[in-house]
Coordinates of C-alpha atoms and ligand atoms in Angstrom, one line a residue:
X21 CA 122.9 174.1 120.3
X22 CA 120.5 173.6 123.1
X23 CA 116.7 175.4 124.6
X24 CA 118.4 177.9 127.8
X25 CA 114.7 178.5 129.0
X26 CA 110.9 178.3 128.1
X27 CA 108.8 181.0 129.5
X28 CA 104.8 181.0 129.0
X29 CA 102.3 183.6 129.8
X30 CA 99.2 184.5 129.3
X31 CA 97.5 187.1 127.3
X32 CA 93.8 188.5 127.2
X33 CA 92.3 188.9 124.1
X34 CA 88.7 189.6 125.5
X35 CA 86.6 191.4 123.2
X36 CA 82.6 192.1 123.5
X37 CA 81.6 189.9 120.8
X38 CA 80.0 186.5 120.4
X39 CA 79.0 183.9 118.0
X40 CA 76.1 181.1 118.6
X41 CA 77.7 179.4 121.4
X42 CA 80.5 181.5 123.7
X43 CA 81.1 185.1 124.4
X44 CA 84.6 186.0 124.2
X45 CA 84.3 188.9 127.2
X46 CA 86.9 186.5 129.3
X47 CA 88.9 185.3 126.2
X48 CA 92.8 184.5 127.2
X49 CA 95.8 182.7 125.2
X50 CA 99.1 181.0 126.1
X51 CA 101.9 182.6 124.9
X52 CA 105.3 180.6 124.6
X53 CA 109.1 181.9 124.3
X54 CA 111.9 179.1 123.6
X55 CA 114.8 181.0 124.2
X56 CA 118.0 179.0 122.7
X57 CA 121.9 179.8 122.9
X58 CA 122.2 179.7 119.2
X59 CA 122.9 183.3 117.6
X60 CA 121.7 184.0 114.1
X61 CA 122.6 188.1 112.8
X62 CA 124.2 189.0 116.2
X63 CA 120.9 188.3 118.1
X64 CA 119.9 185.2 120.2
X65 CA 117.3 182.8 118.8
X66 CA 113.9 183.2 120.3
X67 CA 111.3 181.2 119.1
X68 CA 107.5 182.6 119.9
X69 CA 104.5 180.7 119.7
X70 CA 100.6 181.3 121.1
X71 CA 97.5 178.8 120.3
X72 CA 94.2 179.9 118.5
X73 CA 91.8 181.9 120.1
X74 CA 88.2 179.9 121.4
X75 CA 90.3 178.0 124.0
X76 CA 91.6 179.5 127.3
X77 CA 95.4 179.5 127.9
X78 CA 96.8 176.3 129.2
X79 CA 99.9 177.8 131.6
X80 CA 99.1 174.9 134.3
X81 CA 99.6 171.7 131.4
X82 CA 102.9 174.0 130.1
X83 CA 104.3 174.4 133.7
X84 CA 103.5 171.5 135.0
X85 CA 104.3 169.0 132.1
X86 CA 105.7 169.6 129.1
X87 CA 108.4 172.8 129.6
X88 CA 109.6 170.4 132.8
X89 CA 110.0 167.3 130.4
X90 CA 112.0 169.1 127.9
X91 CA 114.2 171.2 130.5
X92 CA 114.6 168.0 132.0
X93 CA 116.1 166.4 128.4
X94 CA 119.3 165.5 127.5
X95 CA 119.8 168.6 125.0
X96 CA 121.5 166.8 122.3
X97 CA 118.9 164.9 122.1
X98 CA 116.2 166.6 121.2
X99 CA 118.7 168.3 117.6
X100 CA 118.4 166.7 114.2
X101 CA 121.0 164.2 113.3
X102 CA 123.8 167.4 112.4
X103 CA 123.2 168.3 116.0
X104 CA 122.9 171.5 114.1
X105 CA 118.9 172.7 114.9
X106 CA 116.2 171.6 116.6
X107 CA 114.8 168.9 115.4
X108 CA 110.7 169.3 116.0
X109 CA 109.7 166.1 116.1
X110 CA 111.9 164.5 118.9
X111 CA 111.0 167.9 121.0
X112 CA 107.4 167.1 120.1
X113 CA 108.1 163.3 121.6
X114 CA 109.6 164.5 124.3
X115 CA 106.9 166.5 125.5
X116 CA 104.5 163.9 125.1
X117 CA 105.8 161.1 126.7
X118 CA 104.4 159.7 129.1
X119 CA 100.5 160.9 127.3
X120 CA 97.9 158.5 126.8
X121 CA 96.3 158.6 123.5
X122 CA 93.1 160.0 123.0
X123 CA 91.1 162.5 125.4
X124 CA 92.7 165.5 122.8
X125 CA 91.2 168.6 124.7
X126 CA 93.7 171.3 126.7
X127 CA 96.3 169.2 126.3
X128 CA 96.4 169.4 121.8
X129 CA 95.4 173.5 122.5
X130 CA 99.5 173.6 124.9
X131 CA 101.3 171.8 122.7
X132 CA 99.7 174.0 119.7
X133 CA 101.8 176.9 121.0
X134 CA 104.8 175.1 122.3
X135 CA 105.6 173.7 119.3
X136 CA 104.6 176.9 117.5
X137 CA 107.5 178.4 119.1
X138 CA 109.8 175.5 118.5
X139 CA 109.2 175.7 114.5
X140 CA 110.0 179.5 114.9
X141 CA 113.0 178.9 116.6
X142 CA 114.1 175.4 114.0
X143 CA 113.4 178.0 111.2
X144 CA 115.7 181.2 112.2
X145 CA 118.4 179.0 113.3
X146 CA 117.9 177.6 109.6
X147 CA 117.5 181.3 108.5
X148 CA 114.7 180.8 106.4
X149 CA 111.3 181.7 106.8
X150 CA 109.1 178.9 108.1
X151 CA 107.2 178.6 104.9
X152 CA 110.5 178.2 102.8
X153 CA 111.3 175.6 105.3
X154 CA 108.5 173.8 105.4
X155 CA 108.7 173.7 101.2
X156 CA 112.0 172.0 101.0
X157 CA 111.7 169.6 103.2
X158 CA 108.3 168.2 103.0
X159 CA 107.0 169.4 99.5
X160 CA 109.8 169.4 97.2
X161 CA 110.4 172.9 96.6
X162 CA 106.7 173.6 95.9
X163 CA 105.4 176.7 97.6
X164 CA 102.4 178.8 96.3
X165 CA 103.1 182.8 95.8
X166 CA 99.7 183.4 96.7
X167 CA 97.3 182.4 99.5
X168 CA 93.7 182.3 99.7
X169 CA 92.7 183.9 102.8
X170 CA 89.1 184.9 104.5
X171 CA 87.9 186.9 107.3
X172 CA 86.2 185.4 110.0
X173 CA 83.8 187.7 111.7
X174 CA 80.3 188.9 111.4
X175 CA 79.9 188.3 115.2
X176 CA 77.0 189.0 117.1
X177 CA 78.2 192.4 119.0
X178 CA 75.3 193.2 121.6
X179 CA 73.0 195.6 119.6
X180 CA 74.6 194.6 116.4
X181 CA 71.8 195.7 113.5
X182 CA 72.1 194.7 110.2
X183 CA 73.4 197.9 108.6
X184 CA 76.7 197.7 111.6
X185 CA 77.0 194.0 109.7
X186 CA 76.7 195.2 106.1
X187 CA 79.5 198.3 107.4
X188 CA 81.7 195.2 108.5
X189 CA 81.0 193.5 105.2
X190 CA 82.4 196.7 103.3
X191 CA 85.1 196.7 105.1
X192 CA 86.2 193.3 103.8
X193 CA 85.5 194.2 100.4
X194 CA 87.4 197.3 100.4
X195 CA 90.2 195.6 102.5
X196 CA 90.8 193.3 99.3
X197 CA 89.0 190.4 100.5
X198 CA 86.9 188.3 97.9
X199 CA 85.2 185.6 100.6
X200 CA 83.9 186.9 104.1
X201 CA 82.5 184.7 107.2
X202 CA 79.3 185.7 108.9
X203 CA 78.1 183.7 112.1
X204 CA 74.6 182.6 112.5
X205 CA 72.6 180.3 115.2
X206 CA 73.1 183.4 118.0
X207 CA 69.3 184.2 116.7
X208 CA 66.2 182.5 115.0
X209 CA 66.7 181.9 111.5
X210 CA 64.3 184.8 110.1
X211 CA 66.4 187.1 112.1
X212 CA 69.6 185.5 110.5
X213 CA 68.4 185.3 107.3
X214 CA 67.6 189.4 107.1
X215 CA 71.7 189.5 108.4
X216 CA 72.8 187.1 105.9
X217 CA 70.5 189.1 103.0
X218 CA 72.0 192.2 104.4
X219 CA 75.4 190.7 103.8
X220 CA 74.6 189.6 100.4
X221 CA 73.4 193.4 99.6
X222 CA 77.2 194.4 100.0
X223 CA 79.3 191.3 99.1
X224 CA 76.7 191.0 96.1
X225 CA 77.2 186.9 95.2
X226 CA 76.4 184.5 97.6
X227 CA 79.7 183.1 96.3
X228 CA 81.0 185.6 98.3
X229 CA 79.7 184.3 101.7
X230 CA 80.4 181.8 104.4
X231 CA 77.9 181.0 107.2
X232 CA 79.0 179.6 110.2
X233 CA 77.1 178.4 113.4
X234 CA 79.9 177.0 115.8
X235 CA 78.1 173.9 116.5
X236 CA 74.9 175.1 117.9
X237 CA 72.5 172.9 115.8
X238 CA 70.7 169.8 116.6
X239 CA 70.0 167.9 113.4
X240 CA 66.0 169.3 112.7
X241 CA 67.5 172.8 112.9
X242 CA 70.6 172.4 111.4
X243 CA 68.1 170.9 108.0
X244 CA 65.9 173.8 108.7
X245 CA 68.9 175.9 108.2
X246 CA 70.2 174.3 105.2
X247 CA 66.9 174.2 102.9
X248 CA 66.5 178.0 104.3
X249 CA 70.4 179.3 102.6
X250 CA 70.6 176.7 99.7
X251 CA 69.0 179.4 97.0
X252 CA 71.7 181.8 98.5
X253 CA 74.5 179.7 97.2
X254 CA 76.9 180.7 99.6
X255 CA 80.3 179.7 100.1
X256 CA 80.2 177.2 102.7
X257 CA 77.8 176.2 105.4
X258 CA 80.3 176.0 108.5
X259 CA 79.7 173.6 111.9
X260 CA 76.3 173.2 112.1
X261 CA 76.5 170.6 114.3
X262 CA 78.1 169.4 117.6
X263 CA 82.1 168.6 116.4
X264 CA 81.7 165.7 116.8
X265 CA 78.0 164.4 115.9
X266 CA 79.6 163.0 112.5
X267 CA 76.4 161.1 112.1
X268 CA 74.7 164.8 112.2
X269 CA 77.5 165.7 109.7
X270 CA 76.5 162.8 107.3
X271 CA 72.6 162.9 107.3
X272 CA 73.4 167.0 106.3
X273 CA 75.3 166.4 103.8
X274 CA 72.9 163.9 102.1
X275 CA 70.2 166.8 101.8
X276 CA 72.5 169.7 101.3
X277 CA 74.1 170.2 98.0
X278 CA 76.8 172.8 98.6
X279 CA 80.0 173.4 100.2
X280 CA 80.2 172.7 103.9
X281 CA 83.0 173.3 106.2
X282 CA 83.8 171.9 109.6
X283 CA 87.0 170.5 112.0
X284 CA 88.3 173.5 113.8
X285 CA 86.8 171.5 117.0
X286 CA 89.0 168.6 116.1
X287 CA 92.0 168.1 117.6
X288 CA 93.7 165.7 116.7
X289 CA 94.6 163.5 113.9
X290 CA 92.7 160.1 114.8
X291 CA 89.6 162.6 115.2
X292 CA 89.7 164.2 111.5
X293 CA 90.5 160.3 110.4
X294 CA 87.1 160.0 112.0
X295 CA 85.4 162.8 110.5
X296 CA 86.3 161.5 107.2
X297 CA 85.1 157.7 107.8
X298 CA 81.8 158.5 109.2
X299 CA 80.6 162.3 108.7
X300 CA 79.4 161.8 105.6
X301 CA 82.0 164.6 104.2
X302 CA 82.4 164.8 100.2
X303 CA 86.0 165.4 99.0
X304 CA 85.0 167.5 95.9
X305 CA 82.8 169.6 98.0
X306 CA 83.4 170.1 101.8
X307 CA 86.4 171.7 103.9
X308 CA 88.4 170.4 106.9
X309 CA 89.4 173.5 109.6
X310 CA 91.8 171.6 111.7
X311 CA 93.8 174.3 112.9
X312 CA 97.4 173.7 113.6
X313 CA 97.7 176.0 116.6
X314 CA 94.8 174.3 118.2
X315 CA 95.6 170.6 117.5
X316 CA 99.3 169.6 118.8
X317 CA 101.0 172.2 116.5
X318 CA 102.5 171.9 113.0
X319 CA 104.4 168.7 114.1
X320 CA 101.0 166.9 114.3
X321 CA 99.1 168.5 111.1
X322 CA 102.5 167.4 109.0
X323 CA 100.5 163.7 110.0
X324 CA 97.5 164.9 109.6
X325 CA 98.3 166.2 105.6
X326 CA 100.0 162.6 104.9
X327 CA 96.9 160.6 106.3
X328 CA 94.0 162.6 105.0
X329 CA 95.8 162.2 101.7
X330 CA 96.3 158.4 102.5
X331 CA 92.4 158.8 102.3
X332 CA 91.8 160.4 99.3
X333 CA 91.7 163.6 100.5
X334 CA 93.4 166.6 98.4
X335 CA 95.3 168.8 101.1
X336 CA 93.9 172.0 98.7
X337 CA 90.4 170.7 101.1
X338 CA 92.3 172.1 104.4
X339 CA 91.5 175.4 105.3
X340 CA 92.6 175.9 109.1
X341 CA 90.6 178.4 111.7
X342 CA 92.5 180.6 113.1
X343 CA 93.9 183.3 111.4
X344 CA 97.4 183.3 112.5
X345 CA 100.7 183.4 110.7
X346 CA 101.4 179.9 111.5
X347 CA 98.8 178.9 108.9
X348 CA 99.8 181.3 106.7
X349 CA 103.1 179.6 106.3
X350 CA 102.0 176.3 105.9
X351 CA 99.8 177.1 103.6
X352 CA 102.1 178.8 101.4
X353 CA 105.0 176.2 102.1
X354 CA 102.9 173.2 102.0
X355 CA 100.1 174.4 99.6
X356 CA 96.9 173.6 101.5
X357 CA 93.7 175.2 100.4
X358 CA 94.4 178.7 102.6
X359 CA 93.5 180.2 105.3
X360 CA 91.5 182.0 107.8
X361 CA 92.3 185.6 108.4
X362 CA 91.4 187.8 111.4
X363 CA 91.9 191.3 110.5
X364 CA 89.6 193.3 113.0
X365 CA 89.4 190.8 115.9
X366 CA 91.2 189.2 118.6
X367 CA 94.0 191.7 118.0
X368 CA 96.8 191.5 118.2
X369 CA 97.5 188.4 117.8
X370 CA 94.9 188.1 114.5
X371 CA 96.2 188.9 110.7
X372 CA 99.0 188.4 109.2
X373 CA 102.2 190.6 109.1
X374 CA 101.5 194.5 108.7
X375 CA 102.8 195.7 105.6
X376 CA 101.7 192.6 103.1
X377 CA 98.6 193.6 101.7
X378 CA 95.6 191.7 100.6
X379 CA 94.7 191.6 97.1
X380 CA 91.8 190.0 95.8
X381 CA 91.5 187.6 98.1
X382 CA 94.7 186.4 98.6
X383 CA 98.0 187.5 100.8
X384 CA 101.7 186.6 100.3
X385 CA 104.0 185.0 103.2
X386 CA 107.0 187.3 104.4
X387 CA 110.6 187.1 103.7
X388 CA 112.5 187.0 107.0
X389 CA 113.4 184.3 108.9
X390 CA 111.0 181.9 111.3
X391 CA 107.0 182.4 111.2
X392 CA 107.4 186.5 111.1
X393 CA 106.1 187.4 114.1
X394 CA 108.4 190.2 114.3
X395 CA 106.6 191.9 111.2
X396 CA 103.4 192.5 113.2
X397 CA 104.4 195.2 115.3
X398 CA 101.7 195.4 118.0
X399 CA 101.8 191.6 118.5
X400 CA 105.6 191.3 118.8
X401 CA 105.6 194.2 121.6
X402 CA 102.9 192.0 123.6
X403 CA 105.3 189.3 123.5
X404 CA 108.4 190.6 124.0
X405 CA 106.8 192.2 127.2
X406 CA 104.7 189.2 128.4
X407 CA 107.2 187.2 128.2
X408 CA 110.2 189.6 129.2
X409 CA 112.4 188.8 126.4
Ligands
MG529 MG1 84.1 178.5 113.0

């Protein structure tokens, strides 16, 4: 078996909202096929991968680096030891070489959807689905049926009022979803509060509701912030801070009592290590977002699962950003905490596949083979077309 051709692209998935910090009006993706020679049900194995949304596309570091490095492999090298499938973690080191450590920026955000499409690819040549995958051979057989999953959204769209917010908010509940996200910081906290009491006048229990304010805060308004939502109760209080002030982190989470959530800015493993030693962050209570497609793929949040356990961490605290089916699968297959979801923005590469529904709160991963990107119709089509396969 050997990788015929890598192909990236890149797709738009501007939309007119924003949150506290960015607009996504320019908003773009890579998008990755490793095409292989191996044929699986008559077809040729394709694997497809794309990173998170919140970071632009990164064709230049996939053109210019890594796709060159692996083409440039000696094929049987970069297989498991049957020679039989790709073997994920010598691609990943192949890619890599030649990286220094640290400086985890663009760099963690290209290899997020280059090895997205490598795990696709490992998985249908397997012929399981990647969550099956994942289950016997890092977690014993373990898998979990059901998935907790949110929506992120409750952006600022321009002239946004707070009945279009509580209409959104409906949606969610009707949808089947328990737990909704709502951002705040993109106006003064009276004005956010009336949203986030509008919110509560739908969802009902503040149980229901997650806050998030994409690292806007400094540390007098993030406190301001926190004293003003604690009687709410909500869900979790999400990035209040700068990613990585963990000294902002740690003074918050001496004066506020509930669940805070944070990470999805962290890309890498030393990073999240960090997060843990010096941001204050209480294992019983708080949430790490490291998201996979963001942060040097699956390959690296395998290491990432082992060492925040090392640190006596439960991987049920991991709850990735990014609402994409590569999450989906790992938390199903590896039995992390759940996942983000992303059901009415950046389409179509948000959500999971079409015909699984949601029910009370949770979803259930597919049943074909790889991360089942051919079950989402619309996405599959963009793809297939972007990247001429
Ligand atoms: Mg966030």
């Amino acid at each position: 078996m050997k990788i015929l051709e890598i192909r990236e692209n890149t797709a738009s998935i501007r939309s007119p909202i924003r949150n506290a910090v960015i607009d996504f009006s320019q908003m773009t993706i890579s998008v990755v096929a490793l095409i292989t020679d191996a044929v699986r049900d008559g077809r040729p194995v394709i694997g497809y991968g794309f990173h998170s949304n919140g970071r632009y596309a990164q064709g230049g570091i996939l053109r210019e680096r890594f796709i060159p490095r692996l083409m440039a492999a000696d094929a049987d090298g970069l297989l498991d030891e049957h020679g039989e499938n790709l073997d994920p973690f010598r691609i990943w080191d192949c890619f890599m070489r030649n990286e220094k450590p640290g400086g985890h920026g663009d760099r963690a955000v290209a290899a997020g959807a280059l090895d997205m499409a490598v795990w696709d690819a490992a998985a249908k040549t397997a012929g399981l689905p990647l969550w099956k995958l994942l289950s016997e051979r890092y977690n014993g057989g373990r898998f979990d049926e059901r998935v907790a999953i949110y929506p992120g959204g409750g952006y600022y769209y321009p002239g946004k009022e707070v009945a279009q917010l509580q209409a959104e908010m409906r949606g969610y509940d009707e949808a089947g979803y328990r737990v909704a996200k709502m951002k705040i910081g993109g106006a003064d906290l009276d004005t956010d509060l009336r949203r986030i009491e509008g919110a509560l006048q739908v969802l009902g229990d503040g149980a229901r509701l997650a806050v998030d304010a994409n690292g806007r805060f400094d540390l007098p308004t993030a406190a301001a912030y926190a004293r003003a939502i604690e009687p709410y109760g909500l869900f979790w209080y999400e990035e209040p801070g700068d990613p990585l002030d963990y000294a902002l982190q740690a003074e918050l989470g001496a004066i506020y009592p509930r669940s805070m959530a944070t990470g999805e800015n962290l890309f890498s493993t030393p990073d999240v290590v960090n997060l843990i030693r010096f941001g204050g962050m209480r294992p019983e209570l708080d949430w790490i977002q490291a998201d996979p497609a963001l942060s040097y793929g699956l390959t690296e949040y395998l290491r990432l699962i082992e060492t925040i356990e090392s640190l006596g961490w439960s991987r049920r605290r991991l709850m990735p950003h990014g609402g994409h089916q590569l999450s989906l699968n790992i938390a199903a297959g590896l039995q992390i905490g759940g996942t983000e979801s992303y059901p009415a923005v950046f389409q179509p590469y948000g959500g999971f596949a079409d015909d699984i529904p949601i029910e009370n709160g949770t979803t259930r991963a597919h049943d074909t083979p790889g991360i089942g990107v051919e079950l989402k119709a619309e996405m599959f089509s963009e793809l297939r077309r972007l990247l001429e396969t």
